[in-house]
Amino acid sequence: MLSKSFVSLFTLVIAVTAAPAKRASCSNGRTARNPECCVWYDVLDDIQQNLFEGGNQEAHESLRLTFHDAIAISLNLTLHGQFGGGGADGSIMAFSQIETATVANTGVDEIVELQRPFALKHNVSFGDFIQFAGAVGLSNCVGAPRLQFLAGRSNISQPAPDGLIPEPKDSVDSILLRMADAGFNAAETVDLLISHTVAGQEHIDPTVAGTPLDSTPSTFDAQFFVETLLDGTLFPGTGPNLGEVESPLAGEFRLQSDFVLARDPRTACEWQSFVIDRDLMALKFQVVMAKMAVLGQNPFTLTDCSEVIPTPPPAPVDIRIAHLPAGKTLKDIQHSCPFAPFPLLIADPGPATSVAPM
Ligand code: HEM
Ligand SMILES: *[C@@H]1O[C@H](CO)[C@@H](O)[C@H](O)[C@H]1NC(C)=O
Ligand SMILES: *[C@@H]1O[C@H](CO)[C@@H](O)[C@H](O)[C@H]1NC(C)=O
Ligand SMILES: *[C@@H]1O[C@H](CO)[C@@H](O)[C@H](O)[C@H]1NC(C)=O
């Protein structure tokens, strides 16, 4: 009796897994594993055409916004009986008057205001929209990983407590404490900063708005991890500004937080490791972003709509291993990982690299 029902259960399992998956039909002949994902194809078409097409500035800002919404969650506050923030809950958009008025969120109001009408038009939650737009914006960068996208975050949130977003003037101690309080260890903090390989600044020194943080701000390569270790020699604008330190290349901007994290023994080895392994870097970013995107959420109640995220343009072979900018030698590297030598990188030929605005 027992074995008979076991056998029929077994056959049932086979039958269920062998049946061809019925896919929901969405707009323009596309299909999705889950009908709840269809709306995201429409959001995709709309934002690729109307948010990201006028250049890639909005793509960079959208990636930054995923962090500023999600990281506002604090175990410490919760343990003190206070509201610790809802993580990736869209509160930065729902309560933008409150949240974007803080120093750490300087400039973030612009992308929030640009994004909000799209979320309202497609009737999707603010928390979902922010993570989706970040993943789609990133997919436009050469060599970027295709990020996971889970849909179904509640649209109900409360304003996040102030002080939970790291600032470029913060010490390594303070950044690592804050990140640990949100659930990330030192290596994962570095993994999140892989984002700065496709980044620039607008507001630390507005006189040189659009100065990139590495020489290749649209390419998902490891140049950021080499260039942040070079000796600083100049300020690209009116520096020093609060949170800024000297950069090694004309036209390049260096955040103080990137400078200190690149050199601290707790973070320097993870930092340096990407220099010879860009593909691992891309994979680690995919993994850590999947974790960040569901902070404060129960991922098991969300629907996997990752198939809607476009496949990014592949990384060309010549970016697999980073190089020194033209005019620099290994002597200019401030080697900081105590456990591994700095790899023998080759310098680009030609006159000293200077970096064009984004
Ligand atoms: C220690 C943590 C971090 C600090 C202190 C920090 C700080 C900053 C600052 C000051 C800027 C320049 C903003 C401006 O002036 O417009 C910036 C840009 C940016 N950040 Fe971060 N960041 C951190 C982590 C992250 C993380 C985890 C992400 C994403 C996962 C991220 C994504 C970006 C992007 C994409 C930009 C470029 C924005 C643009 O070009 O408009 N950052 N970051
Ligand atoms: C933890 O939260 C308490 C209560 O708000 C605060 O006084 C304390 O500074 C926080 N500690 C850290 C490490 O953030
Ligand atoms: C989400 O909340 C905002 C108010 O914060 C509201 O305007 C919007 O319509 C809501 N969207 C959905 C999908 O419920
Ligand atoms: C928008 O979404 C909300 C929450 O999911 C739902 O209650 C409402 O009926 C939707 N409105 C429209 C116009 O589809």
Short mmCIF file of C-alpha atoms and ligand atoms in Angstrom, two decimals:
data_model
loop_
_atom_site.label_atom_id
_atom_site.label_comp_id
_atom_site.label_asym_id
_atom_site.label_seq_id
_atom_site.Cartn_x
_atom_site.Cartn_y
_atom_site.Cartn_z
CA MET A 1 0.00 0.00 0.00
CA LEU A 2 2.68 2.39 1.11
CA SER A 3 4.93 1.51 -1.79
CA LYS A 4 2.04 1.79 -4.27
CA SER A 5 1.19 5.34 -3.25
CA PHE A 6 4.85 6.14 -3.28
CA VAL A 7 5.08 4.92 -6.88
CA SER A 8 2.05 6.93 -7.99
CA LEU A 9 3.40 10.02 -6.28
CA PHE A 10 6.64 9.42 -8.10
CA THR A 11 4.87 9.18 -11.48
CA LEU A 12 2.94 12.34 -10.70
CA VAL A 13 6.15 14.24 -10.04
CA ILE A 14 7.55 13.01 -13.36
CA ALA A 15 4.36 14.05 -15.16
CA VAL A 16 4.43 17.52 -13.65
CA THR A 17 8.06 18.21 -14.45
CA ALA A 18 7.82 16.72 -17.94
CA ALA A 19 4.80 18.80 -19.02
CA PRO A 20 5.92 21.66 -21.28
CA ALA A 21 5.82 24.90 -19.28
CA LYS A 22 2.93 27.02 -20.45
CA ARG A 23 4.14 30.55 -20.90
CA ALA A 24 2.02 33.65 -20.55
CA SER A 25 1.83 35.79 -23.67
CA CYS A 26 2.84 39.41 -23.19
CA SER A 27 2.96 42.43 -25.51
CA ASN A 28 4.76 42.37 -28.90
CA GLY A 29 4.85 38.57 -29.08
CA ARG A 30 6.97 38.17 -25.98
CA THR A 31 6.28 35.53 -23.36
CA ALA A 32 6.94 35.10 -19.68
CA ARG A 33 7.05 32.14 -17.33
CA ASN A 34 4.74 34.03 -14.98
CA PRO A 35 1.94 36.36 -16.19
CA GLU A 36 2.87 38.85 -13.44
CA CYS A 37 6.09 39.51 -15.35
CA CYS A 38 4.37 40.77 -18.52
CA VAL A 39 3.99 44.33 -17.25
CA TRP A 40 7.77 44.56 -16.94
CA TYR A 41 8.22 44.19 -20.71
CA ASP A 42 6.11 47.31 -21.12
CA VAL A 43 8.11 49.13 -18.46
CA LEU A 44 11.29 47.97 -20.21
CA ASP A 45 10.24 49.37 -23.60
CA ASP A 46 9.16 52.63 -22.01
CA ILE A 47 12.29 53.30 -19.93
CA GLN A 48 14.76 52.17 -22.60
CA GLN A 49 13.13 54.62 -24.99
CA ASN A 50 12.18 57.48 -22.70
CA LEU A 51 14.45 57.35 -19.63
CA PHE A 52 17.78 55.93 -20.81
CA GLU A 53 17.89 57.04 -24.42
CA GLY A 54 19.00 60.62 -23.93
CA GLY A 55 22.50 59.36 -22.96
CA ASN A 56 23.56 57.15 -20.10
CA GLN A 57 23.53 59.61 -17.19
CA GLU A 58 20.14 58.32 -16.07
CA ALA A 59 21.41 54.74 -16.21
CA HIS A 60 24.24 55.60 -13.79
CA GLU A 61 21.91 57.48 -11.48
CA SER A 62 19.40 54.64 -11.55
CA LEU A 63 22.06 52.16 -10.44
CA ARG A 64 23.04 54.49 -7.61
CA LEU A 65 19.40 54.79 -6.56
CA THR A 66 19.09 51.02 -6.03
CA PHE A 67 21.69 51.43 -3.25
CA HIS A 68 20.22 54.54 -1.66
CA ASP A 69 16.79 52.93 -1.39
CA ALA A 70 17.95 49.48 -0.27
CA ILE A 71 20.74 50.21 2.20
CA ALA A 72 18.43 52.13 4.55
CA ILE A 73 17.85 49.20 6.88
CA SER A 74 19.43 48.84 10.30
CA LEU A 75 19.58 45.89 12.63
CA ASN A 76 21.01 48.19 15.32
CA LEU A 77 18.02 50.53 15.24
CA THR A 78 15.64 47.58 15.31
CA LEU A 79 17.44 46.13 18.34
CA HIS A 80 17.04 49.52 20.02
CA GLY A 81 13.30 49.27 19.49
CA GLN A 82 13.27 51.90 16.74
CA PHE A 83 12.09 51.66 13.15
CA GLY A 84 15.15 50.45 11.24
CA GLY A 85 14.01 51.25 7.71
CA GLY A 86 12.39 48.94 5.17
CA GLY A 87 15.36 48.29 2.86
CA ALA A 88 14.50 48.01 -0.84
CA ASP A 89 10.96 49.23 -0.27
CA GLY A 90 10.69 52.31 -2.50
CA SER A 91 10.51 54.66 0.48
CA ILE A 92 13.05 56.97 -1.14
CA MET A 93 10.48 57.63 -3.88
CA ALA A 94 7.35 57.60 -1.72
CA PHE A 95 8.92 60.01 0.81
CA SER A 96 11.38 61.80 -1.43
CA GLN A 97 10.77 65.18 0.25
CA ILE A 98 12.06 63.72 3.50
CA GLU A 99 14.70 61.27 2.29
CA THR A 100 16.36 63.20 -0.52
CA ALA A 101 16.81 66.27 1.69
CA THR A 102 19.74 64.56 3.47
CA VAL A 103 23.40 65.21 2.58
CA ALA A 104 24.04 61.59 1.61
CA ASN A 105 21.22 61.80 -0.92
CA THR A 106 22.37 65.02 -2.59
CA GLY A 107 21.34 64.85 -6.25
CA VAL A 108 19.27 61.70 -5.80
CA ASP A 109 16.03 63.72 -6.00
CA GLU A 110 16.65 64.28 -9.73
CA ILE A 111 16.51 60.61 -10.69
CA VAL A 112 13.65 59.96 -8.26
CA GLU A 113 11.57 62.65 -9.98
CA LEU A 114 12.49 61.32 -13.43
CA GLN A 115 11.57 57.75 -12.50
CA ARG A 116 8.34 58.31 -10.56
CA PRO A 117 6.04 59.01 -13.55
CA PHE A 118 7.07 55.70 -15.13
CA ALA A 119 6.23 53.75 -11.97
CA LEU A 120 2.87 55.51 -11.67
CA LYS A 121 2.04 55.05 -15.37
CA HIS A 122 2.64 51.30 -15.25
CA ASN A 123 1.11 50.94 -11.77
CA VAL A 124 4.07 49.06 -10.33
CA SER A 125 5.41 49.48 -6.80
CA PHE A 126 8.14 52.05 -6.23
CA GLY A 127 10.42 49.43 -4.63
CA ASP A 128 10.14 47.12 -7.64
CA PHE A 129 10.58 49.96 -10.09
CA ILE A 130 13.81 51.25 -8.53
CA GLN A 131 15.49 47.82 -8.61
CA PHE A 132 14.19 47.12 -12.14
CA ALA A 133 15.43 50.44 -13.53
CA GLY A 134 18.86 49.87 -11.96
CA ALA A 135 19.14 46.42 -13.58
CA VAL A 136 17.96 47.65 -16.99
CA GLY A 137 20.23 50.72 -16.90
CA LEU A 138 23.20 48.50 -16.05
CA SER A 139 22.34 46.12 -18.90
CA ASN A 140 23.22 48.96 -21.29
CA CYS A 141 26.87 48.92 -20.14
CA VAL A 142 29.37 46.81 -22.10
CA GLY A 143 30.35 43.69 -20.17
CA ALA A 144 27.85 44.19 -17.35
CA PRO A 145 26.32 41.19 -15.61
CA ARG A 146 22.62 40.53 -16.12
CA LEU A 147 21.12 41.21 -12.70
CA GLN A 148 18.39 39.18 -11.10
CA PHE A 149 15.03 40.94 -10.88
CA LEU A 150 12.34 39.79 -8.48
CA ALA A 151 8.97 41.57 -8.58
CA GLY A 152 6.26 41.94 -5.98
CA ARG A 153 7.56 44.33 -3.30
CA SER A 154 4.79 46.04 -1.40
CA ASN A 155 4.17 49.66 -2.31
CA ILE A 156 3.57 50.53 1.34
CA SER A 157 6.56 51.96 3.19
CA GLN A 158 7.63 54.41 5.88
CA PRO A 159 10.31 57.11 5.59
CA ALA A 160 13.75 55.61 6.22
CA PRO A 161 15.64 56.88 9.29
CA ASP A 162 18.33 59.45 8.48
CA GLY A 163 22.03 58.57 8.64
CA LEU A 164 21.97 55.10 7.09
CA ILE A 165 23.61 55.93 3.75
CA PRO A 166 27.42 55.98 3.73
CA GLU A 167 29.07 59.22 2.68
CA PRO A 168 32.38 59.70 0.84
CA LYS A 169 33.89 61.54 3.83
CA ASP A 170 33.24 58.54 6.15
CA SER A 171 36.09 56.46 7.58
CA VAL A 172 36.55 52.78 6.73
CA ASP A 173 35.49 51.92 10.29
CA SER A 174 32.26 53.82 9.93
CA ILE A 175 31.50 52.46 6.44
CA LEU A 176 32.18 48.85 7.43
CA LEU A 177 30.10 49.20 10.62
CA ARG A 178 27.17 50.64 8.68
CA MET A 179 27.42 47.99 5.97
CA ALA A 180 27.63 45.18 8.56
CA ASP A 181 24.54 46.65 10.24
CA ALA A 182 22.76 46.21 6.89
CA GLY A 183 24.11 42.64 6.49
CA PHE A 184 27.25 43.02 4.35
CA ASN A 185 30.78 41.99 5.36
CA ALA A 186 33.95 43.79 4.23
CA ALA A 187 34.38 41.75 1.03
CA GLU A 188 30.73 42.23 0.09
CA THR A 189 31.11 45.96 0.65
CA VAL A 190 33.92 45.97 -1.91
CA ASP A 191 31.76 43.85 -4.22
CA LEU A 192 29.03 46.50 -4.05
CA LEU A 193 31.56 49.16 -4.95
CA ILE A 194 32.15 47.40 -8.27
CA SER A 195 29.29 49.74 -9.24
CA HIS A 196 31.79 52.60 -9.22
CA THR A 197 33.37 51.19 -12.38
CA VAL A 198 30.37 52.68 -14.19
CA ALA A 199 30.11 55.93 -12.22
CA GLY A 200 30.89 59.61 -12.05
CA GLN A 201 30.14 62.53 -9.78
CA GLU A 202 27.95 65.57 -10.19
CA HIS A 203 27.58 67.09 -6.75
CA ILE A 204 30.82 66.76 -4.78
CA ASP A 205 32.39 69.24 -7.19
CA PRO A 206 29.60 70.67 -9.37
CA THR A 207 32.13 72.77 -11.32
CA VAL A 208 33.25 69.53 -12.98
CA ALA A 209 29.93 67.67 -13.00
CA GLY A 210 30.22 64.48 -15.04
CA THR A 211 33.80 63.64 -14.05
CA PRO A 212 34.06 59.82 -14.03
CA LEU A 213 35.48 57.70 -11.19
CA ASP A 214 37.57 55.71 -13.68
CA SER A 215 38.75 56.19 -17.27
CA THR A 216 36.02 53.93 -18.72
CA PRO A 217 32.69 54.86 -17.05
CA SER A 218 30.47 53.05 -19.57
CA THR A 219 32.40 49.80 -19.55
CA PHE A 220 32.07 47.17 -16.86
CA ASP A 221 35.82 46.58 -16.58
CA ALA A 222 38.23 46.55 -13.63
CA GLN A 223 39.96 49.85 -14.40
CA PHE A 224 38.36 51.44 -11.34
CA PHE A 225 40.26 48.99 -9.10
CA VAL A 226 43.62 49.86 -10.70
CA GLU A 227 43.13 53.59 -10.96
CA THR A 228 41.96 54.03 -7.34
CA LEU A 229 45.34 52.56 -6.25
CA LEU A 230 47.48 55.00 -8.25
CA ASP A 231 49.21 57.90 -6.49
CA GLY A 232 46.91 60.90 -6.40
CA THR A 233 48.38 63.96 -8.12
CA LEU A 234 45.62 66.46 -8.92
CA PHE A 235 42.11 67.72 -8.36
CA PRO A 236 40.08 67.79 -11.58
CA GLY A 237 38.11 70.88 -10.48
CA THR A 238 38.17 73.21 -7.49
CA GLY A 239 39.11 70.51 -4.96
CA PRO A 240 39.65 69.54 -2.28
CA ASN A 241 35.93 69.26 -1.55
CA LEU A 242 34.47 67.33 1.37
CA GLY A 243 34.72 63.62 0.45
CA GLU A 244 37.23 64.21 -2.35
CA VAL A 245 40.94 63.34 -2.55
CA GLU A 246 43.54 63.82 -5.31
CA SER A 247 43.03 61.69 -8.42
CA PRO A 248 45.79 60.26 -10.65
CA LEU A 249 44.44 61.38 -14.02
CA ALA A 250 43.30 64.65 -15.52
CA GLY A 251 39.52 64.63 -15.74
CA GLU A 252 39.10 61.77 -13.26
CA PHE A 253 37.45 62.18 -9.85
CA ARG A 254 38.40 60.28 -6.71
CA LEU A 255 36.10 59.79 -3.74
CA GLN A 256 37.82 59.70 -0.37
CA SER A 257 35.80 56.58 0.57
CA ASP A 258 37.10 54.69 -2.49
CA PHE A 259 40.64 55.82 -1.66
CA VAL A 260 40.57 54.56 1.93
CA LEU A 261 38.74 51.31 1.16
CA ALA A 262 41.28 50.51 -1.60
CA ARG A 263 44.08 50.80 1.00
CA ASP A 264 42.64 49.31 4.18
CA PRO A 265 43.93 45.80 5.04
CA ARG A 266 40.33 44.61 5.59
CA THR A 267 39.28 45.50 2.04
CA ALA A 268 42.47 45.90 -0.05
CA CYS A 269 42.82 42.24 -1.09
CA GLU A 270 39.27 41.91 -2.41
CA TRP A 271 39.82 45.28 -4.12
CA GLN A 272 43.04 44.19 -5.83
CA SER A 273 41.69 40.73 -6.76
CA PHE A 274 39.50 42.14 -9.55
CA VAL A 275 42.43 43.60 -11.45
CA ILE A 276 43.22 40.29 -13.13
CA ASP A 277 39.76 38.75 -13.07
CA ARG A 278 37.07 40.95 -14.53
CA ASP A 279 34.74 38.04 -15.16
CA LEU A 280 34.80 37.06 -11.49
CA MET A 281 34.21 40.73 -10.67
CA ALA A 282 31.07 40.76 -12.84
CA LEU A 283 29.84 37.55 -11.21
CA LYS A 284 30.42 38.90 -7.71
CA PHE A 285 28.49 42.04 -8.54
CA GLN A 286 25.58 39.95 -9.78
CA VAL A 287 25.58 37.95 -6.54
CA VAL A 288 25.86 40.91 -4.16
CA MET A 289 23.24 42.94 -6.05
CA ALA A 290 20.79 40.05 -5.78
CA LYS A 291 21.28 40.25 -2.01
CA MET A 292 20.95 44.03 -1.84
CA ALA A 293 17.83 44.14 -4.00
CA VAL A 294 15.82 42.11 -1.48
CA LEU A 295 16.91 43.81 1.75
CA GLY A 296 13.86 44.03 3.99
CA GLN A 297 11.92 41.73 1.65
CA ASN A 298 11.00 38.06 1.83
CA PRO A 299 12.38 36.79 -1.50
CA PHE A 300 10.18 33.68 -1.36
CA THR A 301 7.07 35.83 -1.76
CA LEU A 302 8.49 37.58 -4.84
CA THR A 303 8.19 36.47 -8.49
CA ASP A 304 11.31 35.90 -10.56
CA CYS A 305 11.03 38.16 -13.63
CA SER A 306 14.77 38.16 -14.42
CA GLU A 307 14.04 36.99 -17.96
CA VAL A 308 12.78 40.52 -18.75
CA ILE A 309 16.21 42.07 -18.07
CA PRO A 310 18.06 42.44 -21.42
CA THR A 311 21.32 40.57 -21.98
CA PRO A 312 24.11 43.20 -21.78
CA PRO A 313 26.63 43.59 -24.62
CA PRO A 314 29.43 41.03 -23.92
CA ALA A 315 32.83 42.07 -22.59
CA PRO A 316 35.43 42.34 -25.37
CA VAL A 317 38.51 40.15 -24.78
CA ASP A 318 40.82 43.12 -24.25
CA ILE A 319 39.05 44.22 -21.05
CA ARG A 320 39.40 40.83 -19.34
CA ILE A 321 42.64 41.99 -17.66
CA ALA A 322 43.02 45.57 -16.51
CA HIS A 323 45.89 47.79 -17.64
CA LEU A 324 47.77 50.80 -16.37
CA PRO A 325 46.71 54.10 -17.91
CA ALA A 326 49.23 55.49 -20.43
CA GLY A 327 52.03 57.39 -18.70
CA LYS A 328 51.84 55.32 -15.47
CA THR A 329 54.11 52.54 -14.25
CA LEU A 330 53.79 49.95 -11.49
CA LYS A 331 55.77 52.36 -9.27
CA ASP A 332 52.72 54.62 -9.23
CA ILE A 333 50.61 51.87 -7.64
CA GLN A 334 50.15 52.12 -3.87
CA HIS A 335 50.15 48.38 -3.28
CA SER A 336 47.92 47.72 -0.25
CA CYS A 337 47.02 44.02 -0.03
CA PRO A 338 49.32 42.45 2.57
CA PHE A 339 48.82 38.92 1.25
CA ALA A 340 49.37 39.14 -2.51
CA PRO A 341 51.74 41.05 -4.77
CA PHE A 342 50.23 43.51 -7.22
CA PRO A 343 49.85 41.87 -10.66
CA LEU A 344 52.33 42.87 -13.39
CA LEU A 345 50.00 45.01 -15.46
CA ILE A 346 50.98 46.53 -18.78
CA ALA A 347 50.58 50.25 -19.45
CA ASP A 348 48.66 51.57 -22.45
CA PRO A 349 50.94 53.14 -25.07
CA GLY A 350 50.81 56.82 -25.98
CA PRO A 351 50.61 60.14 -24.13
CA ALA A 352 49.35 60.31 -20.53
CA THR A 353 45.68 59.34 -20.27
CA SER A 354 43.25 62.13 -19.56
CA VAL A 355 39.64 61.28 -18.97
CA ALA A 356 36.72 62.79 -20.89
CA PRO A 357 33.56 63.87 -19.04
CA MET A 358 30.64 61.42 -19.08
C1 HEM B 1 30.67 53.22 0.69
C2 HEM B 1 29.62 53.29 -0.06
C3 HEM B 1 29.41 54.34 -1.11
C4 HEM B 1 29.70 55.67 -1.09
C5 HEM B 1 30.32 56.48 0.03
C6 HEM B 1 29.30 56.21 -2.38
C7 HEM B 1 29.40 57.53 -2.76
C8 HEM B 1 29.11 58.00 -4.01
C9 HEM B 1 29.22 59.40 -4.40
C10 HEM B 1 29.58 60.54 -3.47
C11 HEM B 1 28.91 59.49 -5.71
C12 HEM B 1 28.87 60.74 -6.55
C13 HEM B 1 27.46 61.27 -6.54
C14 HEM B 1 27.35 62.60 -7.25
O1 HEM B 1 28.04 63.53 -6.87
O2 HEM B 1 26.56 62.69 -8.21
C15 HEM B 1 28.61 58.16 -6.16
C16 HEM B 1 28.24 57.85 -7.45
C17 HEM B 1 27.74 56.62 -7.80
N1 HEM B 1 27.55 55.53 -6.97
FE1 HEM B 1 28.24 55.33 -5.09
N2 HEM B 1 28.80 55.19 -3.14
C18 HEM B 1 28.82 54.05 -2.40
C19 HEM B 1 28.35 52.81 -2.80
C20 HEM B 1 27.65 52.59 -3.96
C21 HEM B 1 26.91 51.38 -4.26
C22 HEM B 1 26.79 50.19 -3.34
C23 HEM B 1 26.36 51.55 -5.49
C24 HEM B 1 25.48 50.63 -6.29
C25 HEM B 1 25.30 49.37 -6.07
C26 HEM B 1 26.79 52.84 -5.97
C27 HEM B 1 26.53 53.33 -7.23
C28 HEM B 1 26.96 54.55 -7.70
C29 HEM B 1 26.81 54.97 -9.08
C30 HEM B 1 26.28 54.14 -10.23
C31 HEM B 1 27.27 56.28 -9.13
C32 HEM B 1 27.33 57.19 -10.35
C33 HEM B 1 26.15 58.10 -10.41
C34 HEM B 1 26.25 59.02 -11.60
O3 HEM B 1 27.16 58.88 -12.41
O4 HEM B 1 25.36 59.89 -11.71
N3 HEM B 1 27.56 53.44 -5.01
N4 HEM B 1 28.75 57.27 -5.10
C1 LIG B 2 22.72 52.12 17.29
O1 LIG B 2 21.49 52.77 17.55
C2 LIG B 2 21.50 53.60 18.68
C3 LIG B 2 20.08 54.08 18.92
O2 LIG B 2 19.61 54.89 17.90
C4 LIG B 2 22.49 54.74 18.44
O3 LIG B 2 22.55 55.59 19.57
C5 LIG B 2 23.88 54.14 18.16
O4 LIG B 2 24.78 55.17 17.79
C6 LIG B 2 23.81 53.15 17.02
N1 LIG B 2 25.08 52.47 16.87
C7 LIG B 2 25.66 52.35 15.69
C8 LIG B 2 26.96 51.61 15.68
O5 LIG B 2 25.20 52.81 14.67
C1 LIG B 3 2.41 53.63 -4.59
O1 LIG B 3 2.30 54.63 -3.60
C2 LIG B 3 2.20 55.95 -4.09
C3 LIG B 3 2.15 56.89 -2.89
O2 LIG B 3 3.31 56.79 -2.14
C4 LIG B 3 0.98 56.08 -4.98
O3 LIG B 3 0.95 57.39 -5.54
C5 LIG B 3 1.04 55.05 -6.09
O4 LIG B 3 -0.13 55.10 -6.85
C6 LIG B 3 1.21 53.66 -5.50
N1 LIG B 3 1.36 52.68 -6.57
C7 LIG B 3 0.78 51.48 -6.54
C8 LIG B 3 1.10 50.55 -7.64
O5 LIG B 3 0.03 51.13 -5.64
C1 LIG B 4 -2.81 49.34 -9.42
O1 LIG B 4 -2.22 48.43 -8.52
C2 LIG B 4 -2.90 48.35 -7.30
C3 LIG B 4 -2.06 47.53 -6.34
O2 LIG B 4 -1.47 46.43 -6.98
C4 LIG B 4 -4.31 47.74 -7.57
O3 LIG B 4 -5.02 47.62 -6.35
C5 LIG B 4 -5.03 48.65 -8.53
O4 LIG B 4 -6.28 48.08 -8.87
C6 LIG B 4 -4.23 48.92 -9.79
N1 LIG B 4 -4.85 49.96 -10.58
C7 LIG B 4 -5.03 49.86 -11.89
C8 LIG B 4 -5.63 51.04 -12.57
O5 LIG B 4 -4.76 48.84 -12.52
#
